[in-house]
Amino acid sequence: MDPILVENRDGWSRVTLNRPDRLNAFNSDMHRALAGALEAIERDESCRAVLLTGAGRGFSAGQDLAALGRDEEVRDTIERFYNPLIRRIRALPKPVVCAVNGVAAGAGANIALSCDIVLAARSARFIQAFAKIALVPDSGGTWFLPRLVGEARARTLALTGEAVPADQAAAWGMIWRAVEDAELMPEAERLTAHLATQPTAALALIKRALDASATNTLDQQLDLERDLQRQAGGLPDFAEGVQAFLEKRPARFSGRSS
Ligand code: T3D
């Protein structure tokens, strides 16, 4: 069974974590397949948005704990797999929507939080499971959580490993929205398909600006916005967006950077 499934749709790709009998826990094969899929998506100009989800009843239970003892590569799994994965998702020059279809635990939770827009099924839970096995939250968890939910909640979640139901996650601003289970995939697909028709190169600049704001001063951020806006103003989609506005018609964005 392929550990990662990729389906190419009209302008976007659906990537599914596919080890459902292990709640899509990550082993080396799954990491390599996901890295390959995201690399191909990055190169493919016809793919303008990504939907990441999990097969079966879970999104991902994080690291496959059964693989830890017997998998040589797992000894260096953070450096080798998780950190490049999070960097790749954040730097991908197209939006990444995550549809959290069930439990997201350990690195699985933080991989979801690294995506640009996170939707979750009402039955899903987010668990910083690390402390329960004497580990430290990884895959950006100690960076994303305080920024998303604030210091008090981040500390409690990391130290206790308490599960956060999808509705609570949405109420806290950890994710964009919780939806009825049956509505998750239709809504996530609608959103991803919409994003795939938008000015992709400009969206990539927006991702860069938002990521930089986490460490920039206001002055630095104002300068960055000026520089990125100059780039955006030179994009063909800017001309199309303005023209479409003036002609009172929907814009037909190419997504291209030149
Ligand atoms: O060095 C390094 O690699 C560091 C890297 C760390 C990254 C991490 O992600 S560390 C955190 C690892 N993840 C966990 O600790 C979570 C472990 N799983 C759970 O706590 C529970 O499974 C869940 C809360 C996620 C879900 O509970 P539940 O009751 O819905 O399902 P379950 O019955 O526990 O699991 C279903 C099956 O999946 C079960 O197998 P079985 O009994 O049917 O044969 C279970 O063993 C398996 N499974 C679940 N999580 C993992 C797993 N197998 C391997 N690794 C898992 N992480």
Tab-separated table of C-alpha atoms and ligand atoms in Angstrom:
chain	number	residue	atom	x	y	z
A	1	MET	CA	0.000	0.000	0.000
A	2	ASP	CA	1.401	3.431	-0.962
A	3	PRO	CA	1.996	5.429	2.233
A	4	ILE	CA	1.079	8.657	0.419
A	5	LEU	CA	-1.646	9.070	-2.180
A	6	VAL	CA	-1.617	12.004	-4.591
A	7	GLU	CA	-4.624	12.893	-6.708
A	8	ASN	CA	-4.258	15.712	-9.184
A	9	ARG	CA	-7.457	17.684	-9.635
A	10	ASP	CA	-8.229	20.751	-11.722
A	11	GLY	CA	-5.361	23.054	-10.689
A	12	TRP	CA	-4.759	21.504	-7.269
A	13	SER	CA	-3.556	18.285	-5.636
A	14	ARG	CA	-4.937	16.227	-2.800
A	15	VAL	CA	-2.239	14.514	-0.725
A	16	THR	CA	-3.420	11.769	1.640
A	17	LEU	CA	-1.406	10.223	4.469
A	18	ASN	CA	-2.164	6.570	3.939
A	19	ARG	CA	-1.284	4.191	6.781
A	20	PRO	CA	-4.802	4.036	8.248
A	21	ASP	CA	-4.194	0.908	10.364
A	22	ARG	CA	-1.485	2.910	12.258
A	23	LEU	CA	-3.573	6.106	12.322
A	24	ASN	CA	-1.207	7.401	9.613
A	25	ALA	CA	1.785	7.402	11.963
A	26	PHE	CA	4.981	8.396	10.174
A	27	ASN	CA	7.731	5.933	9.296
A	28	SER	CA	10.659	6.568	6.974
A	29	ASP	CA	8.816	5.339	3.882
A	30	MET	CA	5.931	7.700	4.496
A	31	HIS	CA	8.288	10.617	5.114
A	32	ARG	CA	10.190	9.948	1.896
A	33	ALA	CA	6.989	9.583	-0.118
A	34	LEU	CA	5.543	12.813	1.316
A	35	ALA	CA	8.758	14.733	0.638
A	36	GLY	CA	8.738	13.444	-2.952
A	37	ALA	CA	5.090	14.390	-3.428
A	38	LEU	CA	5.601	17.923	-2.099
A	39	GLU	CA	8.747	18.416	-4.193
A	40	ALA	CA	6.824	17.420	-7.323
A	41	ILE	CA	3.956	19.735	-6.373
A	42	GLU	CA	6.385	22.606	-5.830
A	43	ARG	CA	7.802	22.146	-9.337
A	44	ASP	CA	4.413	21.698	-11.000
A	45	GLU	CA	3.165	25.122	-12.086
A	46	SER	CA	-0.217	23.680	-12.989
A	47	CYS	CA	-0.764	22.791	-9.318
A	48	ARG	CA	-1.777	26.002	-7.530
A	49	ALA	CA	-3.005	24.690	-4.164
A	50	VAL	CA	-2.641	21.611	-1.976
A	51	LEU	CA	-5.070	19.743	0.256
A	52	LEU	CA	-3.444	17.550	2.930
A	53	THR	CA	-5.542	14.967	4.759
A	54	GLY	CA	-5.423	11.478	6.263
A	55	ALA	CA	-6.970	8.148	5.257
A	56	GLY	CA	-9.282	6.331	7.656
A	57	ARG	CA	-10.357	7.553	11.083
A	58	GLY	CA	-7.255	9.570	11.991
A	59	PHE	CA	-5.247	12.415	10.494
A	60	SER	CA	-1.895	11.297	11.946
A	61	ALA	CA	-0.678	9.891	15.260
A	62	GLY	CA	2.781	11.412	14.680
A	63	GLN	CA	5.903	9.310	14.768
A	64	ASP	CA	5.353	5.556	14.386
A	65	LEU	CA	6.511	4.504	17.827
A	66	ALA	CA	6.803	0.856	16.758
A	67	ALA	CA	9.360	1.871	14.117
A	68	LEU	CA	11.562	3.707	16.612
A	69	GLY	CA	13.479	0.676	17.869
A	70	ARG	CA	14.150	-0.985	14.544
A	71	ASP	CA	14.508	1.873	12.099
A	72	GLU	CA	18.057	3.213	11.890
A	73	GLU	CA	16.953	6.425	10.209
A	74	VAL	CA	14.504	7.225	12.973
A	75	ARG	CA	17.369	8.025	15.340
A	76	ASP	CA	17.781	11.277	13.499
A	77	THR	CA	14.203	11.669	12.469
A	78	ILE	CA	13.794	15.345	13.414
A	79	GLU	CA	16.787	16.540	11.417
A	80	ARG	CA	16.235	14.145	8.587
A	81	PHE	CA	12.474	14.236	8.128
A	82	TYR	CA	10.297	16.426	10.355
A	83	ASN	CA	12.207	19.705	10.132
A	84	PRO	CA	12.553	19.581	6.328
A	85	LEU	CA	8.845	18.728	6.089
A	86	ILE	CA	7.713	21.714	8.157
A	87	ARG	CA	10.095	24.036	6.285
A	88	ARG	CA	8.825	22.686	2.966
A	89	ILE	CA	5.159	23.249	3.866
A	90	ARG	CA	5.785	26.794	5.134
A	91	ALA	CA	7.916	27.757	2.119
A	92	LEU	CA	5.718	26.097	-0.510
A	93	PRO	CA	4.827	28.938	-2.898
A	94	LYS	CA	1.171	27.911	-2.972
A	95	PRO	CA	-1.472	27.600	-0.258
A	96	VAL	CA	-1.704	24.388	1.760
A	97	VAL	CA	-5.099	23.512	3.244
A	98	CYS	CA	-5.192	20.813	5.901
A	99	ALA	CA	-8.358	18.765	6.431
A	100	VAL	CA	-7.939	17.140	9.840
A	101	ASN	CA	-10.277	14.182	9.486
A	102	GLY	CA	-9.633	12.624	12.913
A	103	VAL	CA	-7.133	12.548	15.743
A	104	ALA	CA	-3.931	14.541	15.164
A	105	ALA	CA	-1.337	13.628	17.787
A	106	GLY	CA	2.342	14.408	18.361
A	107	ALA	CA	4.083	15.485	15.183
A	108	GLY	CA	0.783	14.796	13.397
A	109	ALA	CA	-0.837	17.694	15.258
A	110	ASN	CA	2.011	20.069	14.527
A	111	ILE	CA	2.236	19.133	10.849
A	112	ALA	CA	-1.447	20.099	10.628
A	113	LEU	CA	-0.776	23.397	12.430
A	114	SER	CA	2.040	24.212	10.008
A	115	CYS	CA	-0.414	24.342	7.094
A	116	ASP	CA	-1.833	27.644	5.885
A	117	ILE	CA	-5.509	26.967	6.573
A	118	VAL	CA	-6.661	24.176	8.889
A	119	LEU	CA	-10.182	22.754	8.861
A	120	ALA	CA	-11.115	19.927	11.207
A	121	ALA	CA	-13.941	17.446	11.489
A	122	ARG	CA	-15.954	18.028	14.645
A	123	SER	CA	-14.884	14.580	15.919
A	124	ALA	CA	-11.157	15.358	15.509
A	125	ARG	CA	-8.829	16.075	18.435
A	126	PHE	CA	-5.416	17.725	18.652
A	127	ILE	CA	-3.015	16.153	21.138
A	128	GLN	CA	0.483	17.322	22.069
A	129	ALA	CA	1.215	13.711	23.015
A	130	PHE	CA	4.956	14.234	23.515
A	131	ALA	CA	5.203	14.676	27.291
A	132	LYS	CA	3.279	11.420	27.763
A	133	ILE	CA	6.273	9.566	26.329
A	134	ALA	CA	8.871	11.923	27.818
A	135	LEU	CA	9.517	13.875	24.609
A	136	VAL	CA	9.444	17.543	23.712
A	137	PRO	CA	6.891	18.936	21.207
A	138	ASP	CA	8.570	19.037	17.804
A	139	SER	CA	7.701	19.818	14.188
A	140	GLY	CA	7.321	23.465	15.211
A	141	GLY	CA	4.870	22.819	18.048
A	142	THR	CA	6.673	25.077	20.519
A	143	TRP	CA	6.651	27.842	17.892
A	144	PHE	CA	3.146	27.478	16.461
A	145	LEU	CA	1.232	26.845	19.677
A	146	PRO	CA	2.105	29.976	21.694
A	147	ARG	CA	1.471	32.106	18.617
A	148	LEU	CA	-1.846	30.487	17.853
A	149	VAL	CA	-3.382	30.000	21.289
A	150	GLY	CA	-1.251	32.099	23.652
A	151	GLU	CA	1.310	31.226	26.278
A	152	ALA	CA	-1.005	29.894	29.009
A	153	ARG	CA	-2.808	27.410	26.774
A	154	ALA	CA	0.358	26.420	24.915
A	155	ARG	CA	2.170	25.592	28.141
A	156	THR	CA	-0.701	23.593	29.575
A	157	LEU	CA	-1.239	21.631	26.368
A	158	ALA	CA	2.466	20.863	25.979
A	159	LEU	CA	2.970	19.915	29.628
A	160	THR	CA	-0.185	17.825	30.061
A	161	GLY	CA	-0.813	16.406	26.589
A	162	GLU	CA	-4.497	17.166	27.084
A	163	ALA	CA	-6.610	16.603	23.966
A	164	VAL	CA	-8.222	19.647	22.364
A	165	PRO	CA	-11.494	18.890	20.543
A	166	ALA	CA	-11.913	20.506	17.125
A	167	ASP	CA	-14.559	22.986	18.304
A	168	GLN	CA	-12.305	24.158	21.118
A	169	ALA	CA	-9.360	24.430	18.723
A	170	ALA	CA	-11.463	26.669	16.470
A	171	ALA	CA	-12.715	28.762	19.403
A	172	TRP	CA	-9.117	29.297	20.539
A	173	GLY	CA	-7.896	30.252	17.069
A	174	MET	CA	-5.676	27.179	16.795
A	175	ILE	CA	-7.409	26.316	13.515
A	176	TRP	CA	-9.622	28.132	11.025
A	177	ARG	CA	-12.851	26.159	11.441
A	178	ALA	CA	-14.443	22.963	12.765
A	179	VAL	CA	-17.165	21.486	10.570
A	180	GLU	CA	-19.515	18.512	10.672
A	181	ASP	CA	-17.617	15.324	9.820
A	182	ALA	CA	-19.580	14.766	6.614
A	183	GLU	CA	-18.908	18.348	5.544
A	184	LEU	CA	-15.139	18.260	6.034
A	185	MET	CA	-13.975	17.003	2.651
A	186	PRO	CA	-16.556	18.877	0.536
A	187	GLU	CA	-15.712	22.114	2.343
A	188	ALA	CA	-11.940	21.549	2.235
A	189	GLU	CA	-12.128	20.682	-1.463
A	190	ARG	CA	-14.236	23.768	-2.226
A	191	LEU	CA	-11.742	25.984	-0.414
A	192	THR	CA	-8.699	24.397	-2.091
A	193	ALA	CA	-10.312	24.574	-5.532
A	194	HIS	CA	-11.103	28.256	-4.928
A	195	LEU	CA	-7.519	28.989	-3.841
A	196	ALA	CA	-6.276	27.272	-7.008
A	197	THR	CA	-8.005	29.971	-9.077
A	198	GLN	CA	-6.426	32.827	-7.128
A	199	PRO	CA	-3.195	34.823	-7.816
A	200	THR	CA	-0.798	32.085	-6.695
A	201	ALA	CA	2.412	34.121	-6.887
A	202	ALA	CA	0.833	36.882	-4.776
A	203	LEU	CA	-0.414	34.299	-2.262
A	204	ALA	CA	3.168	33.020	-1.980
A	205	LEU	CA	4.320	36.561	-1.141
A	206	ILE	CA	1.569	36.821	1.504
A	207	LYS	CA	2.835	33.589	3.107
A	208	ARG	CA	6.345	35.046	3.216
A	209	ALA	CA	5.170	38.287	4.809
A	210	LEU	CA	3.138	36.532	7.492
A	211	ASP	CA	5.961	34.155	8.399
A	212	ALA	CA	8.457	37.004	8.656
A	213	SER	CA	6.133	39.004	10.928
A	214	ALA	CA	6.698	36.496	13.731
A	215	THR	CA	10.227	37.773	14.300
A	216	ASN	CA	10.340	41.180	12.580
A	217	THR	CA	9.917	44.526	14.306
A	218	LEU	CA	7.161	46.760	12.915
A	219	ASP	CA	9.788	48.793	11.050
A	220	GLN	CA	11.279	45.685	9.488
A	221	GLN	CA	7.849	44.417	8.573
A	222	LEU	CA	6.846	47.717	6.959
A	223	ASP	CA	9.979	47.563	4.830
A	224	LEU	CA	9.280	43.959	3.889
A	225	GLU	CA	5.676	44.803	2.942
A	226	ARG	CA	6.988	47.624	0.725
A	227	ASP	CA	9.413	45.249	-1.017
A	228	LEU	CA	6.878	42.457	-1.461
A	229	GLN	CA	4.238	44.907	-2.660
A	230	ARG	CA	6.668	46.089	-5.351
A	231	GLN	CA	7.025	42.493	-6.459
A	232	ALA	CA	3.266	41.925	-6.332
A	233	GLY	CA	2.677	45.090	-8.339
A	234	GLY	CA	4.837	43.648	-11.124
A	235	LEU	CA	2.862	40.408	-11.351
A	236	PRO	CA	0.601	39.812	-14.369
A	237	ASP	CA	-2.213	38.945	-11.970
A	238	PHE	CA	-2.133	42.434	-10.459
A	239	ALA	CA	-2.860	43.953	-13.867
A	240	GLU	CA	-5.593	41.366	-14.430
A	241	GLY	CA	-7.110	41.954	-10.981
A	242	VAL	CA	-7.343	45.706	-11.511
A	243	GLN	CA	-8.635	45.317	-15.074
A	244	ALA	CA	-11.302	42.836	-13.933
A	245	PHE	CA	-12.367	45.216	-11.163
A	246	LEU	CA	-12.718	48.115	-13.588
A	247	GLU	CA	-14.639	45.963	-16.068
A	248	LYS	CA	-16.879	44.622	-13.278
A	249	ARG	CA	-16.103	40.980	-14.125
A	250	PRO	CA	-14.480	38.099	-12.206
A	251	ALA	CA	-10.667	38.084	-12.499
A	252	ARG	CA	-9.025	35.307	-14.496
A	253	PHE	CA	-5.767	34.847	-12.601
A	254	SER	CA	-2.936	32.870	-14.196
A	255	GLY	CA	-1.105	32.450	-10.885
A	256	ARG	CA	2.201	33.051	-12.683
A	257	SER	CA	5.117	35.018	-11.312
A	258	SER	CA	6.045	36.531	-14.698
B	1	T3D	O1	12.874	10.399	17.838
B	1	T3D	C1	11.807	10.691	17.318
B	1	T3D	O2	11.336	10.090	16.376
B	1	T3D	C2	11.075	11.888	17.844
B	1	T3D	C3	9.865	12.191	17.046
B	1	T3D	C4	8.701	12.424	17.637
B	1	T3D	C5	7.508	12.809	16.893
B	1	T3D	C6	6.240	12.358	17.558
B	1	T3D	O3	5.236	12.446	16.906
B	1	T3D	S1	6.273	11.777	19.155
B	1	T3D	C7	4.566	11.410	19.480
B	1	T3D	C8	4.174	10.075	18.909
B	1	T3D	N1	2.762	9.870	18.962
B	1	T3D	C9	2.129	9.506	20.086
B	1	T3D	O4	2.685	9.411	21.149
B	1	T3D	C10	0.653	9.180	19.955
B	1	T3D	C11	0.421	7.724	20.233
B	1	T3D	N2	-0.950	7.355	19.968
B	1	T3D	C12	-1.954	7.622	20.833
B	1	T3D	O5	-1.776	8.222	21.866
B	1	T3D	C13	-3.309	7.129	20.451
B	1	T3D	O6	-3.178	6.127	19.479
B	1	T3D	C14	-4.206	8.249	19.880
B	1	T3D	C15	-4.616	9.196	21.012
B	1	T3D	C16	-3.522	9.026	18.757
B	1	T3D	C17	-5.496	7.624	19.289
B	1	T3D	O7	-6.092	6.774	20.266
B	1	T3D	P1	-7.221	5.755	19.818
B	1	T3D	O8	-7.715	5.097	21.077
B	1	T3D	O9	-8.202	6.457	18.978
B	1	T3D	O10	-6.493	4.680	18.862
B	1	T3D	P2	-5.491	3.520	19.300
B	1	T3D	O11	-6.272	2.270	19.560
B	1	T3D	O12	-4.575	3.962	20.358
B	1	T3D	O13	-4.626	3.345	17.955
B	1	T3D	C18	-5.107	2.598	16.846
B	1	T3D	C19	-3.973	1.751	16.343
B	1	T3D	O14	-2.944	2.634	15.879
B	1	T3D	C20	-3.354	0.910	17.448
B	1	T3D	O15	-2.864	-0.276	16.858
B	1	T3D	P3	-3.614	-1.687	17.121
B	1	T3D	O16	-3.709	-1.876	18.601
B	1	T3D	O17	-4.965	-1.522	16.470
B	1	T3D	O18	-2.752	-2.693	16.418
B	1	T3D	C21	-2.193	1.765	17.898
B	1	T3D	O19	-1.153	1.009	18.486
B	1	T3D	C22	-1.738	2.359	16.581
B	1	T3D	N3	-1.023	3.613	16.797
B	1	T3D	C23	-1.531	4.772	17.239
B	1	T3D	N4	-0.574	5.686	17.331
B	1	T3D	C24	0.566	5.096	16.945
B	1	T3D	C25	0.288	3.767	16.600
B	1	T3D	N5	1.223	2.924	16.186
B	1	T3D	C26	2.480	3.406	16.120
B	1	T3D	N6	2.827	4.676	16.424
B	1	T3D	C27	1.890	5.547	16.822
B	1	T3D	N7	2.250	6.836	17.098
